[in-house]
Amino acid sequence: MARRDIAFDAEGTTLRGWFYLAEGASGPGPAVVMAHGFSAVKEMYLDSFAEVFAAAGLNVLVFDHRCFGASDGEPRQEIDPWAQVGDYRHAITYLHTVPEVDPARIGIWGSSYSGGHVLVVAAIDRRVKAVVSQVPLISGHANFRALVRADFIAGFREQFEADRLARFLGKPSVMVPVVDKDPLAPSALPTPDSWEWFSQTGATRAPAWRNEVTLRSVEMFTEYEPGSYLPYISPTPFLLLVAAGDHLVPSELAIAAFDTAHQPKELIIMPDGHFDAYVAGFEAASGPARDWFTRHLGG
């Protein structure tokens, strides 16, 4: 599998990642842009997906979000969803300069938080010719209330407001853990399966991953509503992959939102939970995505 390190400019911030050359390519061909979810870095199984896509005749660009992993950006460990949406678009522009890529056949793939990003990008950027969204965030407002007990929400709001005042006075944003072994302890993703996947995957595959984000990242999460862009994706072909047992981004939110998208579209409900798509359920997630891209982009 031919892979090379790449870097590209995102309006002053250098983003870094990998470019996988499509197997059997004899000229410019289709390409897929991929980035990870909330706080995750490319080593956390994106290479596995990219290898499946490349073996099917697709070029693949995998990159780390700004402020994470190998990419530049300050403040470190801050997740601005709209900046990440913009960086998908910078990646598409970069592919227009890559000789192995046909600019008229570019697709995008996202998972979890970036599964929400690709809904937005596909709706607003007509250079996208196919989109796959895996276990996506649909609504920050609804998801926050699904993860956080109602009697804890006021306390979070107070923390957000205190952090805002501190930043106004020139202090850095407060940092919070992404995950914690105790699901009732303060963390951005307070579920037991989040702790298990991030802690294990970080230790075994991704030493660049850090178990912290700015508190402002969590506040921006609660304000982000990518599902509102679903009606505008058409006529771009849209595949939604949902995990039936997902309680990090509840599957019922994504399934209900799917009805607001127009044709051409397809919904696949996978078994198990949110993180199984990367490991135990990898074939169930990667196979349909591969087939969607090859059907709509060619291979």
mmCIF file of C-alpha atoms in Angstrom:
data_model
loop_
_atom_site.group_PDB
_atom_site.id
_atom_site.type_symbol
_atom_site.label_atom_id
_atom_site.label_comp_id
_atom_site.label_asym_id
_atom_site.label_seq_id
_atom_site.Cartn_x
_atom_site.Cartn_y
_atom_site.Cartn_z
ATOM 1 C CA MET A 1 0.000 0.000 0.000
ATOM 2 C CA ALA A 2 1.652 3.249 -1.179
ATOM 3 C CA ARG A 3 1.355 6.039 1.388
ATOM 4 C CA ARG A 4 3.197 9.333 1.676
ATOM 5 C CA ASP A 5 3.231 12.093 4.272
ATOM 6 C CA ILE A 6 1.639 15.341 3.115
ATOM 7 C CA ALA A 7 1.130 18.878 4.404
ATOM 8 C CA PHE A 8 -1.067 21.674 3.104
ATOM 9 C CA ASP A 9 -1.893 25.244 4.029
ATOM 10 C CA ALA A 10 -5.258 26.075 5.592
ATOM 11 C CA GLU A 11 -5.170 29.883 5.429
ATOM 12 C CA GLY A 12 -2.029 30.153 7.531
ATOM 13 C CA THR A 13 -2.240 26.910 9.502
ATOM 14 C CA THR A 14 -0.341 23.868 8.248
ATOM 15 C CA LEU A 15 -2.331 20.642 8.351
ATOM 16 C CA ARG A 16 -0.544 17.320 8.047
ATOM 17 C CA GLY A 17 -1.579 13.814 7.167
ATOM 18 C CA TRP A 18 -1.205 10.946 4.719
ATOM 19 C CA PHE A 19 -1.989 10.454 1.046
ATOM 20 C CA TYR A 20 -2.811 6.906 -0.030
ATOM 21 C CA LEU A 21 -2.380 6.191 -3.723
ATOM 22 C CA ALA A 22 -5.189 4.199 -5.297
ATOM 23 C CA GLU A 23 -4.115 0.660 -6.123
ATOM 24 C CA GLY A 24 -3.919 -0.016 -9.849
ATOM 25 C CA ALA A 25 -4.182 3.668 -10.748
ATOM 26 C CA SER A 26 -3.091 4.551 -14.298
ATOM 27 C CA GLY A 27 -4.055 8.225 -14.287
ATOM 28 C CA PRO A 28 -5.971 10.833 -12.273
ATOM 29 C CA GLY A 29 -8.676 9.105 -10.274
ATOM 30 C CA PRO A 30 -11.263 9.621 -7.527
ATOM 31 C CA ALA A 31 -10.275 10.634 -4.009
ATOM 32 C CA VAL A 32 -11.782 10.617 -0.525
ATOM 33 C CA VAL A 33 -11.020 13.124 2.255
ATOM 34 C CA MET A 34 -11.053 11.726 5.806
ATOM 35 C CA ALA A 35 -10.604 13.196 9.281
ATOM 36 C CA HIS A 36 -11.447 11.930 12.764
ATOM 37 C CA GLY A 37 -13.944 12.775 15.471
ATOM 38 C CA PHE A 38 -13.832 14.636 18.791
ATOM 39 C CA SER A 39 -10.164 14.941 19.885
ATOM 40 C CA ALA A 40 -9.092 11.806 17.968
ATOM 41 C CA VAL A 41 -6.029 11.641 15.714
ATOM 42 C CA LYS A 42 -5.507 9.858 12.423
ATOM 43 C CA GLU A 43 -3.650 6.883 13.927
ATOM 44 C CA MET A 44 -6.866 5.840 15.664
ATOM 45 C CA TYR A 45 -7.908 3.413 12.898
ATOM 46 C CA LEU A 46 -8.289 5.887 10.023
ATOM 47 C CA ASP A 47 -5.390 4.087 8.351
ATOM 48 C CA SER A 48 -7.510 0.906 8.323
ATOM 49 C CA PHE A 49 -10.363 2.631 6.495
ATOM 50 C CA ALA A 50 -7.977 4.353 4.090
ATOM 51 C CA GLU A 51 -6.359 1.029 3.163
ATOM 52 C CA VAL A 52 -9.767 -0.471 2.311
ATOM 53 C CA PHE A 53 -10.650 2.522 0.143
ATOM 54 C CA ALA A 54 -7.258 2.594 -1.602
ATOM 55 C CA ALA A 55 -7.464 -1.134 -2.364
ATOM 56 C CA ALA A 56 -10.751 -0.412 -4.166
ATOM 57 C CA GLY A 57 -9.107 2.133 -6.476
ATOM 58 C CA LEU A 58 -9.688 5.308 -4.461
ATOM 59 C CA ASN A 59 -7.018 7.842 -3.581
ATOM 60 C CA VAL A 60 -7.362 8.865 0.062
ATOM 61 C CA LEU A 61 -6.310 11.966 1.988
ATOM 62 C CA VAL A 62 -6.269 11.508 5.776
ATOM 63 C CA PHE A 63 -5.382 14.509 7.948
ATOM 64 C CA ASP A 64 -5.265 15.581 11.575
ATOM 65 C CA HIS A 65 -7.513 18.437 12.575
ATOM 66 C CA ARG A 66 -5.869 21.746 13.423
ATOM 67 C CA CYS A 67 -4.611 21.884 17.013
ATOM 68 C CA PHE A 68 -4.344 18.079 17.155
ATOM 69 C CA GLY A 69 -1.824 15.392 16.321
ATOM 70 C CA ALA A 70 0.683 16.277 13.619
ATOM 71 C CA SER A 71 -1.126 19.424 12.473
ATOM 72 C CA ASP A 72 -0.313 22.950 13.587
ATOM 73 C CA GLY A 73 -2.782 25.280 15.269
ATOM 74 C CA GLU A 74 -3.280 27.112 18.545
ATOM 75 C CA PRO A 75 -4.510 26.791 21.186
ATOM 76 C CA ARG A 76 -3.598 23.127 21.283
ATOM 77 C CA GLN A 77 -6.397 20.693 22.074
ATOM 78 C CA GLU A 78 -9.147 23.118 21.079
ATOM 79 C CA ILE A 79 -11.973 21.829 18.888
ATOM 80 C CA ASP A 80 -13.700 24.531 16.871
ATOM 81 C CA PRO A 81 -16.252 22.672 14.727
ATOM 82 C CA TRP A 82 -16.526 25.460 12.173
ATOM 83 C CA ALA A 83 -12.750 25.646 11.755
ATOM 84 C CA GLN A 84 -12.762 21.882 11.206
ATOM 85 C CA VAL A 85 -15.519 22.231 8.594
ATOM 86 C CA GLY A 86 -13.367 24.829 6.863
ATOM 87 C CA ASP A 87 -10.359 22.529 6.935
ATOM 88 C CA TYR A 88 -12.250 19.780 5.119
ATOM 89 C CA ARG A 89 -12.779 22.357 2.383
ATOM 90 C CA HIS A 90 -9.081 23.287 2.408
ATOM 91 C CA ALA A 91 -8.283 19.585 2.014
ATOM 92 C CA ILE A 92 -10.568 19.408 -1.018
ATOM 93 C CA THR A 93 -8.794 22.404 -2.513
ATOM 94 C CA TYR A 94 -5.429 20.774 -1.851
ATOM 95 C CA LEU A 95 -6.556 17.655 -3.737
ATOM 96 C CA HIS A 96 -7.213 19.842 -6.778
ATOM 97 C CA THR A 97 -3.428 20.319 -6.949
ATOM 98 C CA VAL A 98 -2.493 16.629 -6.592
ATOM 99 C CA PRO A 99 -1.640 15.060 -9.981
ATOM 100 C CA GLU A 100 -3.071 11.656 -9.084
ATOM 101 C CA VAL A 101 -6.526 13.112 -8.346
ATOM 102 C CA ASP A 102 -9.423 13.880 -10.675
ATOM 103 C CA PRO A 103 -10.893 17.066 -9.122
ATOM 104 C CA ALA A 104 -14.338 16.205 -10.469
ATOM 105 C CA ARG A 105 -14.501 12.980 -8.378
ATOM 106 C CA ILE A 106 -13.913 13.892 -4.724
ATOM 107 C CA GLY A 107 -15.856 12.418 -1.819
ATOM 108 C CA ILE A 108 -15.748 13.018 1.927
ATOM 109 C CA TRP A 109 -15.974 10.668 4.921
ATOM 110 C CA GLY A 110 -16.421 11.539 8.579
ATOM 111 C CA SER A 111 -17.133 9.722 11.834
ATOM 112 C CA SER A 112 -18.726 10.873 15.072
ATOM 113 C CA TYR A 113 -17.977 14.622 15.375
ATOM 114 C CA SER A 114 -16.535 14.732 11.862
ATOM 115 C CA GLY A 115 -19.551 12.684 10.769
ATOM 116 C CA GLY A 116 -21.439 15.875 11.533
ATOM 117 C CA HIS A 117 -18.860 18.016 9.727
ATOM 118 C CA VAL A 118 -19.274 16.139 6.453
ATOM 119 C CA LEU A 119 -23.029 16.807 6.525
ATOM 120 C CA VAL A 120 -22.267 20.521 6.561
ATOM 121 C CA VAL A 121 -19.505 20.337 3.953
ATOM 122 C CA ALA A 122 -21.582 18.244 1.550
ATOM 123 C CA ALA A 123 -24.429 20.747 1.843
ATOM 124 C CA ILE A 124 -22.363 23.874 1.174
ATOM 125 C CA ASP A 125 -19.533 22.688 -1.103
ATOM 126 C CA ARG A 126 -20.646 21.342 -4.483
ATOM 127 C CA ARG A 127 -17.165 20.065 -5.247
ATOM 128 C CA VAL A 128 -18.187 17.097 -3.071
ATOM 129 C CA LYS A 129 -19.594 14.310 -5.258
ATOM 130 C CA ALA A 130 -20.369 11.712 -2.551
ATOM 131 C CA VAL A 131 -20.510 11.720 1.241
ATOM 132 C CA VAL A 132 -20.410 9.032 3.936
ATOM 133 C CA SER A 133 -21.308 9.964 7.506
ATOM 134 C CA GLN A 134 -20.578 7.317 10.147
ATOM 135 C CA VAL A 135 -22.231 7.448 13.607
ATOM 136 C CA PRO A 136 -22.518 11.250 13.363
ATOM 137 C CA LEU A 137 -23.279 14.003 15.796
ATOM 138 C CA ILE A 138 -26.608 15.442 14.660
ATOM 139 C CA SER A 139 -27.406 18.037 17.321
ATOM 140 C CA GLY A 140 -25.050 19.398 19.956
ATOM 141 C CA HIS A 141 -27.996 20.730 21.947
ATOM 142 C CA ALA A 142 -29.838 17.390 22.025
ATOM 143 C CA ASN A 143 -26.684 15.321 22.425
ATOM 144 C CA PHE A 144 -25.483 17.373 25.397
ATOM 145 C CA ARG A 145 -28.782 16.691 27.135
ATOM 146 C CA ALA A 146 -28.565 12.998 26.323
ATOM 147 C CA LEU A 147 -25.109 12.745 27.924
ATOM 148 C CA VAL A 148 -25.448 15.085 30.911
ATOM 149 C CA ARG A 149 -27.942 14.719 33.745
ATOM 150 C CA ALA A 150 -30.432 17.565 33.829
ATOM 151 C CA ASP A 151 -29.358 18.632 37.320
ATOM 152 C CA PHE A 152 -25.723 18.975 36.125
ATOM 153 C CA ILE A 153 -26.451 21.276 33.175
ATOM 154 C CA ALA A 154 -26.641 24.488 35.225
ATOM 155 C CA GLY A 155 -23.208 23.718 36.674
ATOM 156 C CA PHE A 156 -21.778 23.301 33.176
ATOM 157 C CA ARG A 157 -23.235 26.640 32.150
ATOM 158 C CA GLU A 158 -21.592 28.313 35.129
ATOM 159 C CA GLN A 159 -18.251 26.784 34.126
ATOM 160 C CA PHE A 160 -18.662 27.995 30.544
ATOM 161 C CA GLU A 161 -19.409 31.534 31.734
ATOM 162 C CA ALA A 162 -16.483 31.591 34.180
ATOM 163 C CA ASP A 163 -14.154 30.309 31.448
ATOM 164 C CA ARG A 164 -15.403 33.000 29.073
ATOM 165 C CA LEU A 165 -14.629 35.716 31.643
ATOM 166 C CA ALA A 166 -11.185 34.250 32.323
ATOM 167 C CA ARG A 167 -10.334 34.265 28.608
ATOM 168 C CA PHE A 168 -11.540 37.853 28.334
ATOM 169 C CA LEU A 169 -9.076 38.735 31.102
ATOM 170 C CA GLY A 170 -6.256 37.110 29.137
ATOM 171 C CA LYS A 171 -6.090 33.729 30.831
ATOM 172 C CA PRO A 172 -5.934 30.427 28.904
ATOM 173 C CA SER A 173 -9.023 28.284 28.639
ATOM 174 C CA VAL A 174 -9.573 25.670 31.330
ATOM 175 C CA MET A 175 -8.678 22.134 30.218
ATOM 176 C CA VAL A 176 -10.958 19.150 30.866
ATOM 177 C CA PRO A 177 -10.431 15.413 30.265
ATOM 178 C CA VAL A 178 -11.882 13.936 27.098
ATOM 179 C CA VAL A 179 -12.758 10.763 29.029
ATOM 180 C CA ASP A 180 -12.648 9.518 32.599
ATOM 181 C CA LYS A 181 -12.933 6.026 34.046
ATOM 182 C CA ASP A 182 -15.741 7.328 36.269
ATOM 183 C CA PRO A 183 -18.632 8.346 33.965
ATOM 184 C CA LEU A 184 -19.899 10.734 36.652
ATOM 185 C CA ALA A 185 -16.576 12.603 36.819
ATOM 186 C CA PRO A 186 -16.176 15.762 34.731
ATOM 187 C CA SER A 187 -15.220 14.878 31.150
ATOM 188 C CA ALA A 188 -16.211 15.801 27.615
ATOM 189 C CA LEU A 189 -17.425 12.286 26.671
ATOM 190 C CA PRO A 190 -18.814 10.734 29.869
ATOM 191 C CA THR A 191 -19.594 7.169 28.766
ATOM 192 C CA PRO A 192 -17.827 3.931 29.774
ATOM 193 C CA ASP A 193 -17.244 2.872 26.153
ATOM 194 C CA SER A 194 -15.613 6.246 25.423
ATOM 195 C CA TRP A 195 -13.165 5.674 28.285
ATOM 196 C CA GLU A 196 -12.392 2.155 27.133
ATOM 197 C CA TRP A 197 -11.855 3.007 23.453
ATOM 198 C CA PHE A 198 -9.865 6.217 23.877
ATOM 199 C CA SER A 199 -7.657 4.955 26.686
ATOM 200 C CA GLN A 200 -6.885 1.636 24.953
ATOM 201 C CA THR A 201 -6.509 3.045 21.439
ATOM 202 C CA GLY A 202 -4.402 5.929 22.665
ATOM 203 C CA ALA A 203 -2.056 3.541 24.451
ATOM 204 C CA THR A 204 -1.736 0.985 21.663
ATOM 205 C CA ARG A 205 -1.999 2.985 18.423
ATOM 206 C CA ALA A 206 -1.845 6.735 18.959
ATOM 207 C CA PRO A 207 0.777 8.136 21.347
ATOM 208 C CA ALA A 208 0.032 11.613 19.935
ATOM 209 C CA TRP A 209 -3.483 11.524 21.423
ATOM 210 C CA ARG A 210 -3.925 13.533 24.618
ATOM 211 C CA ASN A 211 -6.739 13.096 27.100
ATOM 212 C CA GLU A 212 -7.679 16.755 27.323
ATOM 213 C CA VAL A 213 -9.522 19.475 25.445
ATOM 214 C CA THR A 214 -10.318 23.077 26.246
ATOM 215 C CA LEU A 215 -13.554 23.674 28.111
ATOM 216 C CA ARG A 216 -14.439 26.033 25.273
ATOM 217 C CA SER A 217 -14.440 22.968 22.974
ATOM 218 C CA VAL A 218 -17.258 21.488 25.039
ATOM 219 C CA GLU A 219 -19.191 24.752 24.940
ATOM 220 C CA MET A 220 -18.868 24.901 21.134
ATOM 221 C CA PHE A 221 -20.044 21.278 20.965
ATOM 222 C CA THR A 222 -23.313 22.250 22.684
ATOM 223 C CA GLU A 223 -23.892 24.989 20.079
ATOM 224 C CA TYR A 224 -23.212 22.919 16.954
ATOM 225 C CA GLU A 225 -26.179 21.735 14.862
ATOM 226 C CA PRO A 226 -24.862 19.926 11.774
ATOM 227 C CA GLY A 227 -28.079 17.974 11.286
ATOM 228 C CA SER A 228 -29.818 21.175 10.222
ATOM 229 C CA TYR A 229 -27.880 20.958 6.931
ATOM 230 C CA LEU A 230 -29.272 17.551 5.939
ATOM 231 C CA PRO A 231 -32.026 18.907 3.634
ATOM 232 C CA TYR A 232 -29.408 20.732 1.560
ATOM 233 C CA ILE A 233 -27.079 17.798 0.762
ATOM 234 C CA SER A 234 -29.144 16.599 -2.209
ATOM 235 C CA PRO A 235 -28.394 15.983 -5.070
ATOM 236 C CA THR A 236 -25.032 14.788 -3.661
ATOM 237 C CA PRO A 237 -25.290 11.035 -2.885
ATOM 238 C CA PHE A 238 -25.438 10.587 0.906
ATOM 239 C CA LEU A 239 -24.821 7.410 2.940
ATOM 240 C CA LEU A 240 -25.576 7.395 6.683
ATOM 241 C CA LEU A 241 -24.151 4.633 8.884
ATOM 242 C CA VAL A 242 -25.757 4.406 12.335
ATOM 243 C CA ALA A 243 -24.941 2.048 15.227
ATOM 244 C CA ALA A 244 -28.079 0.600 16.796
ATOM 245 C CA GLY A 245 -26.534 0.538 20.280
ATOM 246 C CA ASP A 246 -24.956 3.983 20.115
ATOM 247 C CA HIS A 247 -25.439 5.986 23.309
ATOM 248 C CA LEU A 248 -22.627 8.498 22.773
ATOM 249 C CA VAL A 249 -24.379 10.024 19.764
ATOM 250 C CA PRO A 250 -27.812 8.423 20.170
ATOM 251 C CA SER A 251 -28.873 6.472 17.106
ATOM 252 C CA GLU A 252 -32.467 7.659 17.315
ATOM 253 C CA LEU A 253 -31.339 11.248 16.668
ATOM 254 C CA ALA A 254 -29.551 10.261 13.463
ATOM 255 C CA ILE A 255 -32.335 7.961 12.244
ATOM 256 C CA ALA A 256 -34.957 10.671 12.764
ATOM 257 C CA ALA A 257 -32.772 13.277 11.065
ATOM 258 C CA PHE A 258 -32.224 11.008 8.040
ATOM 259 C CA ASP A 259 -35.838 11.613 7.031
ATOM 260 C CA THR A 260 -35.061 15.307 6.466
ATOM 261 C CA ALA A 261 -32.450 14.508 3.784
ATOM 262 C CA HIS A 262 -33.541 14.080 0.181
ATOM 263 C CA GLN A 263 -32.572 11.557 -2.462
ATOM 264 C CA PRO A 264 -30.179 10.053 -3.383
ATOM 265 C CA LYS A 265 -29.560 8.665 0.083
ATOM 266 C CA GLU A 266 -29.201 5.401 1.963
ATOM 267 C CA LEU A 267 -29.380 4.459 5.649
ATOM 268 C CA ILE A 268 -27.566 1.443 7.096
ATOM 269 C CA ILE A 269 -28.120 0.482 10.727
ATOM 270 C CA MET A 270 -25.137 -1.453 12.082
ATOM 271 C CA PRO A 271 -25.261 -3.622 15.220
ATOM 272 C CA ASP A 272 -23.434 -2.833 18.456
ATOM 273 C CA GLY A 273 -22.181 0.524 19.711
ATOM 274 C CA HIS A 274 -20.487 3.720 18.664
ATOM 275 C CA PHE A 275 -16.877 2.513 18.710
ATOM 276 C CA ASP A 276 -17.467 -0.946 17.242
ATOM 277 C CA ALA A 277 -17.278 0.541 13.737
ATOM 278 C CA TYR A 278 -13.504 0.875 14.228
ATOM 279 C CA VAL A 279 -12.811 -2.630 15.529
ATOM 280 C CA ALA A 280 -15.334 -5.486 15.871
ATOM 281 C CA GLY A 281 -17.728 -3.978 13.336
ATOM 282 C CA PHE A 282 -15.066 -2.620 11.002
ATOM 283 C CA GLU A 283 -16.137 -4.616 7.956
ATOM 284 C CA ALA A 284 -19.780 -3.633 8.461
ATOM 285 C CA ALA A 285 -18.723 0.029 8.423
ATOM 286 C CA SER A 286 -15.895 0.100 5.885
ATOM 287 C CA GLY A 287 -17.468 -2.153 3.255
ATOM 288 C CA PRO A 288 -20.623 -0.098 2.577
ATOM 289 C CA ALA A 289 -18.592 3.143 2.635
ATOM 290 C CA ARG A 290 -16.138 1.712 0.098
ATOM 291 C CA ASP A 291 -18.989 0.550 -2.127
ATOM 292 C CA TRP A 292 -20.756 3.920 -1.900
ATOM 293 C CA PHE A 293 -17.678 5.794 -3.015
ATOM 294 C CA THR A 294 -16.815 3.429 -5.841
ATOM 295 C CA ARG A 295 -20.430 3.505 -7.058
ATOM 296 C CA HIS A 296 -20.667 7.293 -7.096
ATOM 297 C CA LEU A 297 -17.063 8.322 -7.780
ATOM 298 C CA GLY A 298 -15.843 5.364 -9.826
ATOM 299 C CA GLY A 299 -12.725 3.386 -8.968
#
